[in-house]
Coordinates of C-alpha atoms and ligand atoms in Angstrom, one line a residue:
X1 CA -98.1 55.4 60.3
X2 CA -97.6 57.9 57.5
X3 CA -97.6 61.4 58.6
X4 CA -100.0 64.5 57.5
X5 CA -98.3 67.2 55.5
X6 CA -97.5 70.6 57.6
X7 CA -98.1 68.9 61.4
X8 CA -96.2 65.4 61.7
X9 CA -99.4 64.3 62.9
X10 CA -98.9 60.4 63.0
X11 CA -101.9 58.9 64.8
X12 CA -102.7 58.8 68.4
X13 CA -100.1 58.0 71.2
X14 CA -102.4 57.8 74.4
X15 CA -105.0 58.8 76.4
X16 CA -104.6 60.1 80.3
X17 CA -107.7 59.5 82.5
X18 CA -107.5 61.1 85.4
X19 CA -110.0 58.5 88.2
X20 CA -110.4 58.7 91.5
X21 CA -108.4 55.2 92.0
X22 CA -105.8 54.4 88.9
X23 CA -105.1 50.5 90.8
X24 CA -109.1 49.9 90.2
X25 CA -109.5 51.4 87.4
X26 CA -106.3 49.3 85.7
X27 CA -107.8 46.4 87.3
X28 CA -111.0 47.0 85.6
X29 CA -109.3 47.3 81.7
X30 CA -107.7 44.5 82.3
X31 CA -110.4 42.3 83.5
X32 CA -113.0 43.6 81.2
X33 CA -111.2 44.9 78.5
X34 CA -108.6 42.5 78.3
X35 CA -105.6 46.0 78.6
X36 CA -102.5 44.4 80.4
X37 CA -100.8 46.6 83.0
X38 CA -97.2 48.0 81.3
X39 CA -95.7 50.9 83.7
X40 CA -96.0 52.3 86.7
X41 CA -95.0 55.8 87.8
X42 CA -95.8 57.0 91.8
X43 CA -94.2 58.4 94.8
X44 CA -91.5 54.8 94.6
X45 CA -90.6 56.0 91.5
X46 CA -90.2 59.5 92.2
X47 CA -93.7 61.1 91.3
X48 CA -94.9 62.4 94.9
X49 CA -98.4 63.6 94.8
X50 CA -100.0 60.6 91.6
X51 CA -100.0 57.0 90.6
X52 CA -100.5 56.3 87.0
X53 CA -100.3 52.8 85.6
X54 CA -100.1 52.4 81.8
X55 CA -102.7 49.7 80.7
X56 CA -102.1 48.4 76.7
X57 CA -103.9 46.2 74.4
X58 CA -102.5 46.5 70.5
X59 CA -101.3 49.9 70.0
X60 CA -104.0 51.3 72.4
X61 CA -102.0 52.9 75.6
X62 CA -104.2 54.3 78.0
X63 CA -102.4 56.2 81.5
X64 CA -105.1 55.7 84.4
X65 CA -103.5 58.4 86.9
X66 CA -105.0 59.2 90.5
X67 CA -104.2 61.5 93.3
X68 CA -102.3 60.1 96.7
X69 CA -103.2 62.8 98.4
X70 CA -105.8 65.7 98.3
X71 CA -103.5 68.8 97.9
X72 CA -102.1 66.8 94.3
X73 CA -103.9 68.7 91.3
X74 CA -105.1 65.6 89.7
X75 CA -107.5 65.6 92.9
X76 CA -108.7 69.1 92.3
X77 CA -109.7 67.8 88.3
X78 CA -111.2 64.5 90.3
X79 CA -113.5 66.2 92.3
X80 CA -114.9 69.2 90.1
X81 CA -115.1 66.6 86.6
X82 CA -115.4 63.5 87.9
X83 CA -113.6 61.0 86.4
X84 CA -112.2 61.2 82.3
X85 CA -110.0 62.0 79.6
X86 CA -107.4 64.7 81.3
X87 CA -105.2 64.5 77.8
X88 CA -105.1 63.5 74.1
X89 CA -101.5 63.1 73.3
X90 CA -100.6 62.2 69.1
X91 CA -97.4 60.8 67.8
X92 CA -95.7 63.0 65.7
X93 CA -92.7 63.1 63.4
X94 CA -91.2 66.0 64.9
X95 CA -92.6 68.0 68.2
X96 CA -90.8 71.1 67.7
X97 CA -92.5 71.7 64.3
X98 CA -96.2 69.9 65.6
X99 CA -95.4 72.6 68.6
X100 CA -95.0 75.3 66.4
X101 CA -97.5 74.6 63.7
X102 CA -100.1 74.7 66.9
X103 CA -98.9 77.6 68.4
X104 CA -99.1 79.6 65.1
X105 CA -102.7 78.2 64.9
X106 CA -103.5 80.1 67.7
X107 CA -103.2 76.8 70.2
X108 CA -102.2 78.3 74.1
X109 CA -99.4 76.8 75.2
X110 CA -99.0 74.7 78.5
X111 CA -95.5 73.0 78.2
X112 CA -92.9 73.7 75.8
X113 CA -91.0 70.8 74.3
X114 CA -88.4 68.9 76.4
X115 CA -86.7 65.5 76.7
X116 CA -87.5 63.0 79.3
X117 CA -84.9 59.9 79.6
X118 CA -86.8 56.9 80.2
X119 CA -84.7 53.9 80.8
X120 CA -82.5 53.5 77.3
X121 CA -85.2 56.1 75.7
X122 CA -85.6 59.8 75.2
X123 CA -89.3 60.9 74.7
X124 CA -89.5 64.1 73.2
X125 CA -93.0 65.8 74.0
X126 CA -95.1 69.0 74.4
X127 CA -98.7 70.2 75.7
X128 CA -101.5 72.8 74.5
X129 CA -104.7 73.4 75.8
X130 CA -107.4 71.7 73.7
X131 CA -110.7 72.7 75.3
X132 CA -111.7 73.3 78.6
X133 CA -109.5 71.7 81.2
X134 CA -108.6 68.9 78.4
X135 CA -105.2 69.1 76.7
X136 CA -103.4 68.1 74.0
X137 CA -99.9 66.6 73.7
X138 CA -97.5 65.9 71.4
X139 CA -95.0 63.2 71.3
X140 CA -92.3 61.6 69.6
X141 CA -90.8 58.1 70.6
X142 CA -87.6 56.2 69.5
X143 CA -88.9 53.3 68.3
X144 CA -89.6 50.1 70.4
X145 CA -90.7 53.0 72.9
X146 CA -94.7 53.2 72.7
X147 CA -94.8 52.3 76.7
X148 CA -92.3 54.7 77.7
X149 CA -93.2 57.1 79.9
X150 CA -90.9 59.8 82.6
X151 CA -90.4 58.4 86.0
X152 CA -92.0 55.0 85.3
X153 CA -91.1 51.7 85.6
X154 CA -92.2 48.3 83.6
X155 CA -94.6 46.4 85.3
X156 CA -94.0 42.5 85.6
X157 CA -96.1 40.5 82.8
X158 CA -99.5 38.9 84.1
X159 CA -100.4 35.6 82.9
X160 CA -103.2 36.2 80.3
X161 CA -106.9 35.9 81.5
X162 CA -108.4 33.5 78.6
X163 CA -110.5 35.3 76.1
X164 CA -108.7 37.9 73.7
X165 CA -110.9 41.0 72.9
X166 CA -109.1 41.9 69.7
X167 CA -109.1 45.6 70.2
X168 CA -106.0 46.6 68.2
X169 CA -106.3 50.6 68.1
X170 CA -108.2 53.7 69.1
X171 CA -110.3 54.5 66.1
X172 CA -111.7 58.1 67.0
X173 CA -112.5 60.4 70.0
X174 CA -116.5 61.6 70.5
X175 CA -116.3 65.2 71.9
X176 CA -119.1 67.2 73.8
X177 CA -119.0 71.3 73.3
X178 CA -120.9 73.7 74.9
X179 CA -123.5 75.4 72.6
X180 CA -122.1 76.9 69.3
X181 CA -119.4 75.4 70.5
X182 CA -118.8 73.5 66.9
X183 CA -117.6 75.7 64.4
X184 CA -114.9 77.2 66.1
X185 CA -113.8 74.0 67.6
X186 CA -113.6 72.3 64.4
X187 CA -111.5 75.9 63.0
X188 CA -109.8 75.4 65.8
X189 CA -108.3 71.7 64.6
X190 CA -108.0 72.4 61.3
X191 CA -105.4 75.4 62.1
X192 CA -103.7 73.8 64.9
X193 CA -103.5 70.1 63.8
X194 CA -104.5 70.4 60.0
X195 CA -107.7 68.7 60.6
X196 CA -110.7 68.5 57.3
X197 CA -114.2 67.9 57.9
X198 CA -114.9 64.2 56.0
X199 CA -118.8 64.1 57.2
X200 CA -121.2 65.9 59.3
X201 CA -124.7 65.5 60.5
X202 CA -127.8 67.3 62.4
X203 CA -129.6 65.4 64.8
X204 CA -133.7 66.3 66.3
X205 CA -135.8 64.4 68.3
X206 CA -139.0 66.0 69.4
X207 CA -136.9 67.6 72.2
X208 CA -133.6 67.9 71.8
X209 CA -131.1 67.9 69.3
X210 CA -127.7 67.6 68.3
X211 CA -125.0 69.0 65.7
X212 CA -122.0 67.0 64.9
X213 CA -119.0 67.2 62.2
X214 CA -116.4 64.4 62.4
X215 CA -113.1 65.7 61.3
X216 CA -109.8 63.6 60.5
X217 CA -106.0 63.7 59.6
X218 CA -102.8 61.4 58.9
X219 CA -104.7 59.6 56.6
X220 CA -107.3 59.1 58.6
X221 CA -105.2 57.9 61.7
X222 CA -106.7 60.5 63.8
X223 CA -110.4 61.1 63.8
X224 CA -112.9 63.1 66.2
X225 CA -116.5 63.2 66.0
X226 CA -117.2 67.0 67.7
X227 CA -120.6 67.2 69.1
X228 CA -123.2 70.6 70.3
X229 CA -126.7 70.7 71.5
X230 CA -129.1 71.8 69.1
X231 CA -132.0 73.7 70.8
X232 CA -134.8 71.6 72.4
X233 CA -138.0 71.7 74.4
X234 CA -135.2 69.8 77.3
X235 CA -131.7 69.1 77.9
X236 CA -130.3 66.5 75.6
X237 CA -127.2 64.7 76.2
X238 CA -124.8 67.4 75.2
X239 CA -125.8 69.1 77.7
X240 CA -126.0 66.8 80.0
X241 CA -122.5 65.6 79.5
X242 CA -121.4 69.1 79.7
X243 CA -123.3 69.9 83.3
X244 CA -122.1 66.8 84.5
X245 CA -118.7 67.3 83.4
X246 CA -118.4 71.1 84.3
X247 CA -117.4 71.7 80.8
X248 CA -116.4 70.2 77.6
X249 CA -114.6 66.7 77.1
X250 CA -114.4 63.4 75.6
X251 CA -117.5 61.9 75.4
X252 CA -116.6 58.5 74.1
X253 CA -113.2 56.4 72.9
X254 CA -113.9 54.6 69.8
X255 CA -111.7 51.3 70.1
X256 CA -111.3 48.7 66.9
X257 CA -111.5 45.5 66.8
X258 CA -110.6 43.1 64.5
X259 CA -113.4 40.5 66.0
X260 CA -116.6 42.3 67.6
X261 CA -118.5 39.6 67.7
X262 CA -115.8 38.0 70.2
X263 CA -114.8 41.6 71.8
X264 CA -118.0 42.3 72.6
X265 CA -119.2 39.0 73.8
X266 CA -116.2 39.3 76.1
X267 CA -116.9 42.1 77.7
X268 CA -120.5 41.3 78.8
X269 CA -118.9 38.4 79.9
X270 CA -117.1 40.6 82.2
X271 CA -120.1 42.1 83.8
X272 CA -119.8 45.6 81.0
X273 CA -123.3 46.6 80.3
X274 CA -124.2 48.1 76.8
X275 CA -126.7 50.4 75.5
X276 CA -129.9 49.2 75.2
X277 CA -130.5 48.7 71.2
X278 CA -134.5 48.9 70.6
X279 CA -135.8 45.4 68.8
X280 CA -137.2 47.2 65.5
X281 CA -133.3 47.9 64.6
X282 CA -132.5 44.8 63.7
X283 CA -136.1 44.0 62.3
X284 CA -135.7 46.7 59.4
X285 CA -132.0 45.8 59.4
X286 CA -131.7 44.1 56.0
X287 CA -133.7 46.7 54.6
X288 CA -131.3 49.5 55.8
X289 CA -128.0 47.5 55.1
X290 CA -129.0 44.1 53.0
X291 CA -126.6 41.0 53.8
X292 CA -125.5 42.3 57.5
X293 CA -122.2 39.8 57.3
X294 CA -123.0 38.5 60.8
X295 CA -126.0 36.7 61.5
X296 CA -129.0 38.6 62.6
X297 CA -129.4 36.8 65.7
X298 CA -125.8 37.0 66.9
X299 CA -126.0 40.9 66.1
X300 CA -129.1 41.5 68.6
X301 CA -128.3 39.2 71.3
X302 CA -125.0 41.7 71.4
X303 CA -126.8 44.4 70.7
X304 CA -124.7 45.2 67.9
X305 CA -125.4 47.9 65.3
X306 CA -124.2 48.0 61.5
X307 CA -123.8 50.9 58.7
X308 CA -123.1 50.2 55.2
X309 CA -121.8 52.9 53.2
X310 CA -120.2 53.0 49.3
X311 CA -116.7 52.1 50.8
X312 CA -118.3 48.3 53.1
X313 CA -119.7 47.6 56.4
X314 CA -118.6 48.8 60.2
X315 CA -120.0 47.2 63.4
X316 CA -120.2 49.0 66.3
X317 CA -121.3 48.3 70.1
X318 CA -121.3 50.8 73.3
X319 CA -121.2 50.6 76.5
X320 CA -123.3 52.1 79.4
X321 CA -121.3 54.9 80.7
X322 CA -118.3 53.8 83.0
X323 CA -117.6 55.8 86.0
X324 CA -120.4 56.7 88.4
X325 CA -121.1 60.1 87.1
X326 CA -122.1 59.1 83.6
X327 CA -120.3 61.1 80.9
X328 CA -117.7 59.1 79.3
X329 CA -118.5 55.7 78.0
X330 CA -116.7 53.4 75.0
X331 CA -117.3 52.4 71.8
X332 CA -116.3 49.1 70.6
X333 CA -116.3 49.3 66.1
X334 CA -115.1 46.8 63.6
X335 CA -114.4 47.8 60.4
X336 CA -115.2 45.8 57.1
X337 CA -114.0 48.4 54.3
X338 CA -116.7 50.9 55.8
X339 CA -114.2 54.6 56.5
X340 CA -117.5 56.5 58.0
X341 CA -119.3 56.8 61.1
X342 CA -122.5 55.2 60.8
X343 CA -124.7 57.8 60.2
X344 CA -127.8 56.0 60.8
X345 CA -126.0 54.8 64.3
X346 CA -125.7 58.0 65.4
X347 CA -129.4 58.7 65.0
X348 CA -130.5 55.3 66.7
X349 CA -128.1 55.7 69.5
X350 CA -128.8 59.1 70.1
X351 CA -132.7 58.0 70.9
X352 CA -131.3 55.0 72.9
X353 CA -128.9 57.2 74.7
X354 CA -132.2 59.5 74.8
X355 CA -133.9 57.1 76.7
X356 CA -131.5 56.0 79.3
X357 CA -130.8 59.9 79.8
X358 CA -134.5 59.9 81.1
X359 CA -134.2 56.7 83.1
X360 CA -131.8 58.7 85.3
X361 CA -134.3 61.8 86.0
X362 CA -135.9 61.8 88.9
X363 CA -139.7 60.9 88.2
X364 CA -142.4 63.6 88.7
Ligands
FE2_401 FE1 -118.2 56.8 68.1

């Protein structure tokens, strides 16, 4: 990891979920994702109201965390947002200056910098508000650390399940604001994290529409795509993540693999369901991309898309959303040279998502 001038921003250090049952939802990253179960941190280790287990595949380390009772804050987040991202926590070289370089940006502060021993490791960290009730956290680790986290303990190794799903590292972070929400947001990350805009794009169907800017640092380590509704005849997803949500929030994690074909192959296997892809995708795909590096028929039986730009080729599969309230959902990409987004993705699965939107209305 090489670090962005002014913030220490290395890359991403992990994701918190706060779910209505951390032990189910570890149980389901494992078994579908192939993430093994790392640490554990509850009221046996000193942590009376949550349980979080720490679930890792490459350098992907995501903290499921749940309530054991209903006075515990994370029950209070449960119930009014359902289940998703609670926190968005980079490494960085230094937390005192990352903390200071977001405070002087105008980030709000939620927990100053302090030390937590951990076993044989201090982990030095501190927390800002992002958006709505989603936060941001800084953290710096000895190294050999990346698991380490306070009051938990290491988990005993499971014996593998069989299939590998080659997901390595979390490629980028989807975002849903609130109308107009955009422009300041994206100020917002440029001051406080040092943040540049690398692409942007404006989305209409006949009803609805969306805005988006995808913004990135550390070289790249660290990328968001930040989406707002664009007025429409009816609510578009946007909006729909943010009524369901009660406010904004992660929309989707982008994870990479190194093998889609087998990662996503995997998780179907697994009983994951992915977005419906519609059939005249992949018959105008050589047009849109030429040679498409996988064979054609492998790519629709997986329902996997592909974007060529001036730099190579990305792949890129999602999934239907995950928790019963359907905001947040993943994104599984594989990248051959290709740095961008896949523009002309976007724009197909924003009709697919679209149509499963409407699925989900009640009929007339
Ligand atoms: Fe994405």
């Amino acid at each position: 990891m090489t670090a962005a001038p002014g913030t220490g921003l290395l890359g991403f250090d992990h994701l918190e979920f706060y779910v209505s049952d951390a032990q189910l939802a570890a149980y389901f990253y494992r078994t579908a994702f192939g993430f093994e179960p790392l640490m554990y941190a509850g009221p046996e280790t000193g942590v009376p109201d949550r349980l979080s287990i720490l679930v890792g595949v490459g350098s992907v380390r995501l903290l499921l965390t749940s309530a054991v009772h209903h006075e515990s804050p994370v029950a209070r987040v449960v119930a009014k947002h359902g289940d998703g991202v609670k926190r968005v926590a980079f490494r960085v070289t230094d937390v005192d200056a990352a903390f200071r370089h977001a405070v002087a940006g105008g980030a709000e502060v939620l927990e100053p910098p302090h030390v937590d021993i951990v076993g044989a490791h201090a982990v030095k960290s501190a927390t800002v508000r992002a958006f709505g009730h989603i936060e941001h956290s800084f953290v710096s680790r000895e190294q050999g650390d990346i698991g380490a986290f306070p009051s938990a303990i290491a988990l005993a190794p499971k014996p593998p399940l069989g299939d590998d799903c080659d997901i390595f590292a979390i490629d980028h972070l989807a975002v849903c604001l609130p109308p107009d929400g955009l422009q300041p947001q994206v100020d917002w990350y440029n001051r406080v994290l040092g943040l540049e805009v690398v692409s942007e794009q404006n989305l209409r169907t006949e009803t609805t529409g969306m805005n988006s800017k995808a913004i990135a640092g550390a070289h790249f380590a660290v990328k968001f795509a930040l989406q707002e509704p664009a007025p429409g005849k009816r609510k578009g997803q946007i909006e729909e993540f943010i009524e369901l949500f009660r406010g904004p929030g992660v929309q989707h994690a982008g994870y990479l693999t190194s093998n889609i074909v087998a990662t996503a192959r995997r998780l179907r296997s697994y009983g994951v369901s992915f977005l419906p892809v519609p059939d005249w995708y992949y018959e105008s795909l050589h047009e849109r991309v030429g040679d498409p590096g996988i064979p054609l028929e492998v790519l629709r039986d997986l329902r996997i898309l592909v974007a060529r730009d001036e730099t190579g080729l990305l792949y890129q599969s999602f999934t239907k959303p995950i928790h019963s309230v359907p905001t947040y959902f993943s994104e599984v990409i594989e990248r051959r040279g290709s740095t961008g987004f896949g523009a002309d993705n976007v724009k197909a699965l924003f009709g697919a998502i679209e149509r499963e939107q409407t699925r989900r209305e009640p009929g007339p």
